[in-house]
Coordinates of C-alpha atoms in Angstrom, one line a residue:
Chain A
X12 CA -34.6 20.2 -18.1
X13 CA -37.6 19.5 -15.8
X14 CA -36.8 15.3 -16.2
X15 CA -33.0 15.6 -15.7
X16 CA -34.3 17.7 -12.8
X17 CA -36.9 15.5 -11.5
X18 CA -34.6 12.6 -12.1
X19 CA -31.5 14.3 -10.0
X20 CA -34.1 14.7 -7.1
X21 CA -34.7 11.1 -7.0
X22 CA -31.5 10.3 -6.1
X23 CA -29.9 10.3 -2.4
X24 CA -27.5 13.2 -1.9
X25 CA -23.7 12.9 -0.5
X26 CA -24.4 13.5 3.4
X27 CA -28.1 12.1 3.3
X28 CA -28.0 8.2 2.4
X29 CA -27.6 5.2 3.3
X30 CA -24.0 5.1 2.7
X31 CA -24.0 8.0 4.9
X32 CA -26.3 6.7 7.8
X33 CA -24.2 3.5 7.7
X34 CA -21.1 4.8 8.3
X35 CA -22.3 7.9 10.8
X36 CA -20.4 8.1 14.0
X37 CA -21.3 9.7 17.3
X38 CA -17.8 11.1 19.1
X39 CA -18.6 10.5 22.9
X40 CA -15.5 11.8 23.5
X41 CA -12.6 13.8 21.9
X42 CA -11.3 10.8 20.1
X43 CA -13.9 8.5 21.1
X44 CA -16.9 7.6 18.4
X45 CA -19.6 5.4 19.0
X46 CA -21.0 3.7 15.7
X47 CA -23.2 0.5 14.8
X48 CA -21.8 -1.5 12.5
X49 CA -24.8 -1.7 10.0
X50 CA -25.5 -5.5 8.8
X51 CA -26.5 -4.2 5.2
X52 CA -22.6 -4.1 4.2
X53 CA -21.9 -7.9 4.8
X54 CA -21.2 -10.6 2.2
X55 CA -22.2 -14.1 3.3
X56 CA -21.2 -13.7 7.5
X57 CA -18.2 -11.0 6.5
X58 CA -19.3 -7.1 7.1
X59 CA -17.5 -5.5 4.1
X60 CA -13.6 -4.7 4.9
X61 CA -14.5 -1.3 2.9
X62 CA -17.4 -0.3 4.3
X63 CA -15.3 -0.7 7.5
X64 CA -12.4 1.1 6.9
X65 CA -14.8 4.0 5.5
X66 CA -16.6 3.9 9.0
X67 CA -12.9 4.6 10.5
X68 CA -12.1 7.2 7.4
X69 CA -14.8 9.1 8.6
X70 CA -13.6 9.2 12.5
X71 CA -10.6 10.3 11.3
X72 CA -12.2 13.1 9.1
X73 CA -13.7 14.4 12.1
X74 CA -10.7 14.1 14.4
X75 CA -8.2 15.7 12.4
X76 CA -7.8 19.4 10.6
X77 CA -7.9 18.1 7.2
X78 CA -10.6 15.9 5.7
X79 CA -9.6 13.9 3.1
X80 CA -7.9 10.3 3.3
X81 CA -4.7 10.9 0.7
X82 CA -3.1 7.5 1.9
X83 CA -4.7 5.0 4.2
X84 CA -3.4 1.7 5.3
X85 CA -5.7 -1.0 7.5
X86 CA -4.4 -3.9 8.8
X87 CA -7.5 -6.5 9.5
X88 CA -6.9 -8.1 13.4
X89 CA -10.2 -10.0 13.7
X90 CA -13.5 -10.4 12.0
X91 CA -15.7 -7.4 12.5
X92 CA -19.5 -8.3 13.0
X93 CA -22.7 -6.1 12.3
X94 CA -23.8 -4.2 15.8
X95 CA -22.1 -1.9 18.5
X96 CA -18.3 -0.8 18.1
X97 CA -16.3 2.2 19.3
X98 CA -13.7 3.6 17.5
X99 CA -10.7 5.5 19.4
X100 CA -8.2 7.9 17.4
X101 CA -4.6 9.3 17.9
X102 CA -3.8 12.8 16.4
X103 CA -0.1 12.1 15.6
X104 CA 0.8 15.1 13.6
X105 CA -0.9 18.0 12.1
X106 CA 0.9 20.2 9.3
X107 CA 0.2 23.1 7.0
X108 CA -1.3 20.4 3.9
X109 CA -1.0 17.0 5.5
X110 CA -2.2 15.6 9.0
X111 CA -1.4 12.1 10.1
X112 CA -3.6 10.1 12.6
X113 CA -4.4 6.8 13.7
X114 CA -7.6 4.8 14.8
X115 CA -8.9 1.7 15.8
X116 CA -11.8 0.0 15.7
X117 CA -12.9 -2.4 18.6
X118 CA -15.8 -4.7 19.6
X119 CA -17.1 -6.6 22.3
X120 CA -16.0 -9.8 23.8
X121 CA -18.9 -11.8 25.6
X122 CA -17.3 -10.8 28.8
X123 CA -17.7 -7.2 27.8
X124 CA -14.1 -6.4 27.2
X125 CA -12.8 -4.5 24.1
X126 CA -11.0 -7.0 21.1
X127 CA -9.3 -4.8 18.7
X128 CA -10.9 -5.5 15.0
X129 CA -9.3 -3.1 13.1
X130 CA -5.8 -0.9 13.0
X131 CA -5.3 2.0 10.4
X132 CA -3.1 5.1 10.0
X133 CA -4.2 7.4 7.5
X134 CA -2.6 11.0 5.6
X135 CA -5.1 13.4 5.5
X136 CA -5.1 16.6 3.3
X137 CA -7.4 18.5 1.4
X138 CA -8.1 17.9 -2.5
X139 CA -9.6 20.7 -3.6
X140 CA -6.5 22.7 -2.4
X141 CA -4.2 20.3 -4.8
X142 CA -3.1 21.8 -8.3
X143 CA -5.2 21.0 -11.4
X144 CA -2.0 19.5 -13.0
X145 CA -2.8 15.7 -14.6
X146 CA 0.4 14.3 -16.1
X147 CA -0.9 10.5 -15.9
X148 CA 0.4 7.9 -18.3
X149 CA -2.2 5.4 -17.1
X150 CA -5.4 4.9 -18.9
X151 CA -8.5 3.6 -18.0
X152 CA -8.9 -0.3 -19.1
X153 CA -11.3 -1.5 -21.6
X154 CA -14.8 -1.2 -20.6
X155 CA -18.2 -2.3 -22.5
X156 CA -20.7 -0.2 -22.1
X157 CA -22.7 -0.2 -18.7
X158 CA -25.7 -1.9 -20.2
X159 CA -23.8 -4.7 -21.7
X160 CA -22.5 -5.5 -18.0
X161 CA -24.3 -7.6 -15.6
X162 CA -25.2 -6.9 -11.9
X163 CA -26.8 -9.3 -9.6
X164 CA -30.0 -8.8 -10.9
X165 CA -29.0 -9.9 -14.3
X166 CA -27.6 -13.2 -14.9
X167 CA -27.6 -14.3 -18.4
X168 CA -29.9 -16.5 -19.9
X169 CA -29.7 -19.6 -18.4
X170 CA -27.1 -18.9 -15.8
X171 CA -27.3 -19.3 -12.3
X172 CA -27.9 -16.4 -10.4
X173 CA -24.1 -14.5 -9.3
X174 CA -22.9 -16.0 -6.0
X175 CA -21.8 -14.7 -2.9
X176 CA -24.9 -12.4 -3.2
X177 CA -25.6 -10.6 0.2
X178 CA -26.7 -8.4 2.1
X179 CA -24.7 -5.7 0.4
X180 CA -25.4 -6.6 -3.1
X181 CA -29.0 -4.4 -2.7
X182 CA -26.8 -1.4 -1.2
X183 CA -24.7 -1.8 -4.8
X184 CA -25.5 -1.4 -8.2
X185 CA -22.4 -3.3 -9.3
X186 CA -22.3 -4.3 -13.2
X187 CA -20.1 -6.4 -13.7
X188 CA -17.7 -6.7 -17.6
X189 CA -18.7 -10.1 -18.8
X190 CA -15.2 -10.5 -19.9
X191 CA -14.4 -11.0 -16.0
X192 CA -17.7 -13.1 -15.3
X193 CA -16.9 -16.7 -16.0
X194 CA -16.3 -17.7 -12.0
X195 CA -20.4 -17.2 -11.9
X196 CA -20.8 -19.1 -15.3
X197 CA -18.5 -21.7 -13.9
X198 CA -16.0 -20.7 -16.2
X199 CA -13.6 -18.9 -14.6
X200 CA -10.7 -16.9 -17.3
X201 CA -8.1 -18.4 -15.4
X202 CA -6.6 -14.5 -15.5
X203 CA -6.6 -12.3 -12.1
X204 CA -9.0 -9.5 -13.3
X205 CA -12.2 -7.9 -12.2
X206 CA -14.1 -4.7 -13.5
X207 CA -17.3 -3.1 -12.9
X208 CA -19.1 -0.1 -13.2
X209 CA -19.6 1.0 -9.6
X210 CA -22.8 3.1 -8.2
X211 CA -24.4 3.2 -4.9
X212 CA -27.6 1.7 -5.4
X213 CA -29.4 4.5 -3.7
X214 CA -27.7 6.9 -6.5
X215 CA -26.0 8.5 -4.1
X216 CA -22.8 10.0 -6.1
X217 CA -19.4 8.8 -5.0
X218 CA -16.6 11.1 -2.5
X219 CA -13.4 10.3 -1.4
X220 CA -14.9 8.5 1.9
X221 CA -17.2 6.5 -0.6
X222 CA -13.8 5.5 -2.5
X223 CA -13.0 3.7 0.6
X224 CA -15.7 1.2 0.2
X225 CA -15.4 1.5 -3.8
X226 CA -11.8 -0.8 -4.0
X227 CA -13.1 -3.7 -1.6
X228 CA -16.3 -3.8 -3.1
X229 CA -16.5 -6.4 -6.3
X230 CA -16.0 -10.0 -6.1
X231 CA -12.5 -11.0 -5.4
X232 CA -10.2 -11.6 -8.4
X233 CA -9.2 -15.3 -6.7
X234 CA -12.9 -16.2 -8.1
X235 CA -11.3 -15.9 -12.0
X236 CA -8.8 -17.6 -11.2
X237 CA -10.6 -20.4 -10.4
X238 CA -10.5 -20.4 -6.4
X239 CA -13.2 -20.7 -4.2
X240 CA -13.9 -19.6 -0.6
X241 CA -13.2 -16.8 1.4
X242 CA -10.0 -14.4 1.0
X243 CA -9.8 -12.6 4.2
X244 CA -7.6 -9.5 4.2
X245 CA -4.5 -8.8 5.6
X246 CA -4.0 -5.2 4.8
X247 CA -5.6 -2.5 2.8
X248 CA -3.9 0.8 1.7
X249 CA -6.2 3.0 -0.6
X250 CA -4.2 6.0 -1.6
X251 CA -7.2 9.0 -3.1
X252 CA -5.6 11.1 -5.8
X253 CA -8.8 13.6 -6.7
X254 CA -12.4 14.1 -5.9
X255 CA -14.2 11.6 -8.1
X256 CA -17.0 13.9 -10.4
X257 CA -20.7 12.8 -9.8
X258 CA -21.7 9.6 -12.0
X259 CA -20.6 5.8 -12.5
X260 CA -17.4 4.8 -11.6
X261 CA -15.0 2.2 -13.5
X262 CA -13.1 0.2 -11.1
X263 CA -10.0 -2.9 -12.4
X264 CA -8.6 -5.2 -9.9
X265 CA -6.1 -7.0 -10.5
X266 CA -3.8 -9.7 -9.1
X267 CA -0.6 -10.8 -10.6
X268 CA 1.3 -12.9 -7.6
X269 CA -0.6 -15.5 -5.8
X270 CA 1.8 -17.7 -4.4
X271 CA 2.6 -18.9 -1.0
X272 CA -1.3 -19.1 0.2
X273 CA -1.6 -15.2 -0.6
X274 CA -2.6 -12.8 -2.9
X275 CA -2.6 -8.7 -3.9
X276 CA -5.4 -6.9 -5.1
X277 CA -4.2 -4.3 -7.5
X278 CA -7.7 -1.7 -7.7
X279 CA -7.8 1.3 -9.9
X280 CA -11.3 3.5 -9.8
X281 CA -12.1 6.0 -12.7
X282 CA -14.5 8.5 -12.0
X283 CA -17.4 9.7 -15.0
X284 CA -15.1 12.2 -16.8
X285 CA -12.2 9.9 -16.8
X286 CA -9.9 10.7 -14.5
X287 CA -8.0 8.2 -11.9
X288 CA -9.4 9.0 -8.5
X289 CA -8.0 6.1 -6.1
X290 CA -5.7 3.6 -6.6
X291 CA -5.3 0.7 -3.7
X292 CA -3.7 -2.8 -2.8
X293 CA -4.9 -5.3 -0.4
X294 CA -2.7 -8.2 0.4
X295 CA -5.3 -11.0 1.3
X296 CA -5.0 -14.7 2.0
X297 CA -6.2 -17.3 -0.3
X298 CA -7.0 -20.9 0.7
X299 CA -6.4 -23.1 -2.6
X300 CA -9.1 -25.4 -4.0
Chain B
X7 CA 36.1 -24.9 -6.5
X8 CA 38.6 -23.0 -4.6
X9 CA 38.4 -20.0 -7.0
X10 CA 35.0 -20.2 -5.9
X11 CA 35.4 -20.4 -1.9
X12 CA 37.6 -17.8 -2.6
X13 CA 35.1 -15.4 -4.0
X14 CA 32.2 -16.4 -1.0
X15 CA 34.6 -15.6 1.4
X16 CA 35.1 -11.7 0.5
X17 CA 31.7 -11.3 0.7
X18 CA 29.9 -9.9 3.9
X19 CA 27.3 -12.4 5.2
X20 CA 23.5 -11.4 6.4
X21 CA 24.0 -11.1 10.1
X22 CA 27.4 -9.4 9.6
X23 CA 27.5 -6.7 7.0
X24 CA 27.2 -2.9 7.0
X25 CA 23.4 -3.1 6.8
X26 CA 22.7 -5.2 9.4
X27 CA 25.5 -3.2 11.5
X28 CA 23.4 0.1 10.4
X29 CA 20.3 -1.6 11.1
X30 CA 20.8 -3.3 14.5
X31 CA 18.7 -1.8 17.6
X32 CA 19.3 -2.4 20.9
X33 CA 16.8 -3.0 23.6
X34 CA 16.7 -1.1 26.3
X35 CA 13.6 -1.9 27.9
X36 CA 10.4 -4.2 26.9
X37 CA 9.7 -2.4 23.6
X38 CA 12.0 0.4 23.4
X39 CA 15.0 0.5 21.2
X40 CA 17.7 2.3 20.9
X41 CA 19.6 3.4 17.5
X42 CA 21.9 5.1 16.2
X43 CA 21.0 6.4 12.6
X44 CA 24.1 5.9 10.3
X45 CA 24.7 8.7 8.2
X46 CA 25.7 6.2 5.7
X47 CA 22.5 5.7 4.3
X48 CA 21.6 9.4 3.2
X49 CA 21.0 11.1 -0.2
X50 CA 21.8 14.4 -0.3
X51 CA 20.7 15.5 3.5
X52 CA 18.3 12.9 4.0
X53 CA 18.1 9.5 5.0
X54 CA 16.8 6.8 2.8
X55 CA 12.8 6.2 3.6
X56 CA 13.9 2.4 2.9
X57 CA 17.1 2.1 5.5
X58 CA 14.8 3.8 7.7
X59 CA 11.9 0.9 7.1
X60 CA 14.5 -1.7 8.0
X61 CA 15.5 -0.4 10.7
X62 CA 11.9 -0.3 12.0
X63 CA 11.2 -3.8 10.9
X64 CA 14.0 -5.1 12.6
X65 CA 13.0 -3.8 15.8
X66 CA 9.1 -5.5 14.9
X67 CA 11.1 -8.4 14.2
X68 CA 12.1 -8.7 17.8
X69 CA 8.9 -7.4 19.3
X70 CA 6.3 -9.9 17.6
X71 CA 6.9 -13.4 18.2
X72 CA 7.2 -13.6 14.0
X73 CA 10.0 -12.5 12.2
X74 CA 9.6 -11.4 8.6
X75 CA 7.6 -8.4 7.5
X76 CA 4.8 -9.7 5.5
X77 CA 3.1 -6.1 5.0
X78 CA 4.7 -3.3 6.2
X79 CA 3.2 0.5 6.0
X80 CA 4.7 3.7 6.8
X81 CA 4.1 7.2 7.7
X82 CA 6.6 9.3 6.9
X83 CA 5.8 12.5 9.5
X84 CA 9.0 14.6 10.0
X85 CA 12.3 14.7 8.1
X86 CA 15.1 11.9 10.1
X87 CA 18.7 13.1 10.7
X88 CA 21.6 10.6 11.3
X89 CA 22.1 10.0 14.9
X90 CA 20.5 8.8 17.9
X91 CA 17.0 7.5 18.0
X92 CA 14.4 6.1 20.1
X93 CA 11.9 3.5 18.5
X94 CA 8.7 2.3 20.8
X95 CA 7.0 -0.4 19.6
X96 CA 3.5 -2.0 20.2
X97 CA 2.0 -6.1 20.0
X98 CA -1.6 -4.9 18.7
X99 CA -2.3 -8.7 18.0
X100 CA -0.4 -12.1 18.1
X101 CA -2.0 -15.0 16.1
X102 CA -0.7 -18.8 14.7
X103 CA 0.3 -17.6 11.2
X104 CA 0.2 -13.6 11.6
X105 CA 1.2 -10.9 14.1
X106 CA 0.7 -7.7 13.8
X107 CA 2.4 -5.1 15.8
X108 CA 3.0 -0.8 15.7
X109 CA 6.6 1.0 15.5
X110 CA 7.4 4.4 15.7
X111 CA 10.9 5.9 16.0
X112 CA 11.8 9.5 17.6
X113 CA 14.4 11.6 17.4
X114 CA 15.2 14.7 19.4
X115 CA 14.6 18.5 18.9
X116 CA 17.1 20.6 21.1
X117 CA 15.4 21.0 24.4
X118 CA 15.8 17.0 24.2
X119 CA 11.9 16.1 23.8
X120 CA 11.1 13.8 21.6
X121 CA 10.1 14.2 17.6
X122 CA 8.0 11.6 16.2
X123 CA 9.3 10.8 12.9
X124 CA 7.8 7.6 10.9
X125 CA 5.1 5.4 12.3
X126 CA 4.5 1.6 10.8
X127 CA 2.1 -0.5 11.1
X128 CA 3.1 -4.0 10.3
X129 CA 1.9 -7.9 10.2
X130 CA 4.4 -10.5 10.3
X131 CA 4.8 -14.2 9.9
X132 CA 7.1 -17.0 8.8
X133 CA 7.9 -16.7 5.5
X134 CA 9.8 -20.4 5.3
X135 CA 6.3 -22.0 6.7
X136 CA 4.3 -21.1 3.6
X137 CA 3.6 -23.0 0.8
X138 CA 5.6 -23.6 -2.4
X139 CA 2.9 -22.8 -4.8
X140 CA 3.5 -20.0 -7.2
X141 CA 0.6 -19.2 -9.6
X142 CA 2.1 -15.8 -10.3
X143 CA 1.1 -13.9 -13.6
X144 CA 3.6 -11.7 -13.4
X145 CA 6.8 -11.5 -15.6
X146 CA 9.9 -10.4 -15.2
X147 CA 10.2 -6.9 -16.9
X148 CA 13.2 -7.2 -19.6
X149 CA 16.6 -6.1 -17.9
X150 CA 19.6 -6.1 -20.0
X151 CA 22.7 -8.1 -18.4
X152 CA 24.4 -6.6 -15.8
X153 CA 27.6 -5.4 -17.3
X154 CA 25.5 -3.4 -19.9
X155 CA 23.9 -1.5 -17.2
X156 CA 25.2 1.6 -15.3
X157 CA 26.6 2.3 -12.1
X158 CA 27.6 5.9 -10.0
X159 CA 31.0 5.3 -10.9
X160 CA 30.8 4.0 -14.6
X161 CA 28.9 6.9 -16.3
X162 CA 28.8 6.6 -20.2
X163 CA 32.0 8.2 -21.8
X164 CA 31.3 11.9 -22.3
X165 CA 28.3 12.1 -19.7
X166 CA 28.5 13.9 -16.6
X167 CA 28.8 11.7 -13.4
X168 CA 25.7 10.2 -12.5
X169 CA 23.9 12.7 -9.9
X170 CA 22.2 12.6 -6.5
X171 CA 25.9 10.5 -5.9
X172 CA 26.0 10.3 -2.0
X173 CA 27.1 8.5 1.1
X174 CA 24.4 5.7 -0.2
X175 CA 26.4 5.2 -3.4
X176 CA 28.7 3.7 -1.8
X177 CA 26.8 0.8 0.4
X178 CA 24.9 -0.1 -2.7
X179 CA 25.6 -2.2 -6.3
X180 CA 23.5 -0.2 -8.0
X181 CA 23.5 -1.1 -12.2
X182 CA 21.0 0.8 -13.9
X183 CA 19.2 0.0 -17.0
X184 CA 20.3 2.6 -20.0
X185 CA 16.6 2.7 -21.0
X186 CA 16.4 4.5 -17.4
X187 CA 19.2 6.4 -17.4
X188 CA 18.0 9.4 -19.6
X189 CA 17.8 12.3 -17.1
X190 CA 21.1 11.7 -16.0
X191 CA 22.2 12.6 -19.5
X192 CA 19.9 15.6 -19.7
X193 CA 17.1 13.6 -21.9
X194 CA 14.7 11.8 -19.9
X195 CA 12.1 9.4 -21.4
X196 CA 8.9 11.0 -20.2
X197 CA 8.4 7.7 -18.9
X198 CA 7.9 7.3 -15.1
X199 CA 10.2 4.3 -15.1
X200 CA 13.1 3.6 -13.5
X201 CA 15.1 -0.3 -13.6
X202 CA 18.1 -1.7 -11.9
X203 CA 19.9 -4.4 -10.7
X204 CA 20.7 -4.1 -6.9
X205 CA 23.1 -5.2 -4.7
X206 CA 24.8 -4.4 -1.5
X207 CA 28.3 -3.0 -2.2
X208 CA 30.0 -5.2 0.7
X209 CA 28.4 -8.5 -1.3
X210 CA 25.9 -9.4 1.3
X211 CA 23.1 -11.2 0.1
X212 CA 19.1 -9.8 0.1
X213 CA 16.9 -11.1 3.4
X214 CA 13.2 -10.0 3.8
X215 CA 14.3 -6.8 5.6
X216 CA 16.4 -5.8 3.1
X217 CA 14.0 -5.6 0.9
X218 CA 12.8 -3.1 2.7
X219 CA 15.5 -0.7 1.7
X220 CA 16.0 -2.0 -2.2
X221 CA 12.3 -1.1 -2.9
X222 CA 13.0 2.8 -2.1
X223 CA 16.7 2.7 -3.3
X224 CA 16.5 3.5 -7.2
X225 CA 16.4 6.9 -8.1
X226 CA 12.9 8.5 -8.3
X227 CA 11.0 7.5 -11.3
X228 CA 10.0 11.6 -11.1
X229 CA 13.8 12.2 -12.8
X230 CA 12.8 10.3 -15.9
X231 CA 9.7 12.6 -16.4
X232 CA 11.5 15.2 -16.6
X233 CA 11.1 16.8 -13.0
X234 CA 13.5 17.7 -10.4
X235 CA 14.3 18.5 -6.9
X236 CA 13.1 16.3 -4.0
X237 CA 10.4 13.5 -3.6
X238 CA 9.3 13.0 -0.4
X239 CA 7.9 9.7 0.6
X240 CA 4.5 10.7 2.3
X241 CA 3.2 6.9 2.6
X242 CA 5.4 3.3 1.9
X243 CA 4.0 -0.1 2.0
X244 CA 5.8 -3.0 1.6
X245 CA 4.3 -6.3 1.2
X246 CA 7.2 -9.7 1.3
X247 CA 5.9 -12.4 -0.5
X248 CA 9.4 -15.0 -0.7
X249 CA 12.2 -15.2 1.1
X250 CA 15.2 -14.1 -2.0
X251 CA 17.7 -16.5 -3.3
X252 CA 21.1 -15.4 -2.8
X253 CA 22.3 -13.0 -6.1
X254 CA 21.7 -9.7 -7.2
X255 CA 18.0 -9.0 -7.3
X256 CA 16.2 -7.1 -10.4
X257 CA 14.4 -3.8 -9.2
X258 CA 11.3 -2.1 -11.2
X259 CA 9.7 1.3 -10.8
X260 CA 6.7 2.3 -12.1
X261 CA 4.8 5.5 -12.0
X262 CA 1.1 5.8 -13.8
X263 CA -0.4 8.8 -12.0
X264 CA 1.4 12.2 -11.2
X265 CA -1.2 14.6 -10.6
X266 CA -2.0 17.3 -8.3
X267 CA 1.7 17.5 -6.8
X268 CA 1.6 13.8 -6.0
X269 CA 2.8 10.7 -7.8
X270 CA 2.6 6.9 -6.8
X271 CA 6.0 4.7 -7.1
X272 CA 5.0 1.2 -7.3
X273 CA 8.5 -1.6 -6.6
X274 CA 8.3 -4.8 -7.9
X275 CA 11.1 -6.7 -7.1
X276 CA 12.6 -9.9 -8.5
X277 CA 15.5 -12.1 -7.1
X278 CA 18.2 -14.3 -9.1
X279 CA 15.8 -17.3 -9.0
X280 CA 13.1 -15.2 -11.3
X281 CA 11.1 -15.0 -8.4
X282 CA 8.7 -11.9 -7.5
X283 CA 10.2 -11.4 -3.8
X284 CA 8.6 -8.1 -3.0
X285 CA 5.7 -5.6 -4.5
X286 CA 5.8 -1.7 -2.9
X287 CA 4.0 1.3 -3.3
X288 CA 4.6 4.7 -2.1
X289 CA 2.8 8.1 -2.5
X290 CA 5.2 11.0 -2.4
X291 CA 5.5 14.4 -3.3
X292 CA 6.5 16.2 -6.2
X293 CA 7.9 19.7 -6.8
X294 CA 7.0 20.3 -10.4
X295 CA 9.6 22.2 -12.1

């Protein structure tokens, strides 16, 4: 009891970590929020496009009745960088279980003058009012064991380190199924696939805002299938079906239809007791090597 | 050869047909468009979610400088009626390959103000200027031929006419696969499936707007497990990957997670080329009976 105890208070606590600093916003206004974009969510130049649209979930959160994203949907304008942004939202309904708004996320141009990085509109209800009824047919993928996964830190024996480490990859404690690794071992499996156990490396436990991040946050599948280079997305909609319980999270991407120069992203998350907490689908662009 | 000229020339052609008749907006000023809702497209008291998509996306298609809907997302906020309608939209961002642009449509309550009742956010581009390459991993889901499928007005000997039959029954060539077909004969799977071949009942061929009506045109996937009464669409995003071939498309609904009162339809579907044309989710609703 006492280590359990003394372990638990070692962690960082839902409303008091970095996760939470990082994605804090001031309102100026009613429907105004001032936030800087913190640089420890970016991979190679590219801050996060989860960590992002978690900054804007949480806007929203404040500016409407109910608090939880239910459905989401970001489209991606231009490429957000790390430092000042403001963040204006639209109430566009409010109803007994559901509110609907909208937000946006801009930056500055050189001349001062706002460019628009980011569009979403977002369902938001509360689920802790939902029913406890789970008739799901889906079940959670095939997962080895956590410490049979590799994270960053980790690279097998003789392997070079995992690319496209990053700022972000200290703010993770990503490990990754090996079965999905071979892109890092030059070997990629040629199948669209990616799963990780998912924590926040601060051990801070994972809420439906945290899910936001969660489904952008793993290498993108494109890398098993043997592509290389950036895959910028077009749109994200993360739908979150339950609160996840505390604990590591299993997360599965994956991508069935590249063709035409793009790509979905297919992402499932399981929470610790084994229930499907968000579901999402990017559509992102893919330049062929 | 004549036979066959015969045959194309009953057929309605895209740009002339009952959808595109149902569909078309008129611009009254920069951005505002006028409609009149056909009550042709309803189930029961409601209008389809997916005529009501089209209809949005063909407005966007005039706004944005592109013309196909390459991810579409919609907000489903009040409950649309057949008849006049106001839709507003918004350029939020014009680029070389994307645009992306905002839609909403009103209708009127009876001291004539307006009533917001879907808002889209959308990105567009040119679907004939991408690539050829198709490294899809998807498969068709088996279908069995057409003329062993089942339409509204071909219900198995000794089975009660298939239900939910209204005005859209008519516009639409709707075959579906037996394996589907259960609740309709009081024994649903349990499975949250639901397959069909589509068509439009005046002949005319599938364009990307279309699509945006065959991926919420099946029955819910919530009749095969076992519930009924109404799904409302809360959320719908469409992503267009390919421009269809001419021919009747193949349509698949899935459903993995119903729980707490809400269930996720994902669309896949497939045109007469074998072709993955169009991938859809929605979150809805469900009244658990």
């Amino acid at each position: 009891m006492a280590e359990a105890a003394s372990t638990a208070s070692t962690k960082a606590r839902i409303g008091d970590s970095e996760f939470d600093r990082d994605t804090a916003v001031t309102r100026r206004a009613p429907g105004v929020y001032d936030i800087d974009l913190s640089a420890g969510w970016t991979i190679i130049n590219a801050v996060n496009g989860g960590y992002l649209l978690a900054v804007l979930g949480r806007a929203l959160a404040d500016a409407l009745p109910h608090h939880d994203p239910f459905t989401i949907s970001a489209h991606y304008l231009t490429a957000s960088a790390p430092g000042p942004a403001v963040i204006r939202t639209d109430v566009v309904r409010t109803g007994r279980t559901l509110s609907t708004g909208q937000a946006s996320l801009f930056q500055y141009a050189d001349d001062g003058t706002e460019v628009e990085r980011i569009r979403v509109l977002a369902s938001y209800g509360d689920l802790d009012a939902l029913p406890d009824d789970v008739r799901t047919s889906a079940e959670i993928p095939a997962f080895p064991p956590i410490d049979q996964c590799f994270g960053a830190g980790d690279a097998p024996e003789g392997a070079p380190p995992v690319p496209g480490s990053s700022a972000i990859t200290d703010r993770l404690d990503l490990k990754l199924d090996p079965a999905t690794l071979g892109w890092a071992l030059g070997a990629p499996s040629g199948k669209g696939e990616m799963r990780a156990w998912f924590g926040l490396a601060d051990g801070r436990d994972a809420d439906p805002l945290s899910l936001l991040l969660v489904v952008d946050a793993l290498p993108p599948t494109a890398f098993e299938l043997g592509l290389k280079g950036w895959v910028p997305t077009v749109e994200l909609t993360v739908h979150v079906r339950s609160r996840p319980a505390p604990g590591p999270l299993r997360v599965s991407i994956t991508t069935r239809n590249l063709a035409g120069g793009f790509l979905e992203e297919d992402a499932e998350v399981w929470d610790a007791e084994g229930r499907l907490v968000a579901q999402s689908r990017q559509l992102a662009r893919v330049r062929l090597s």
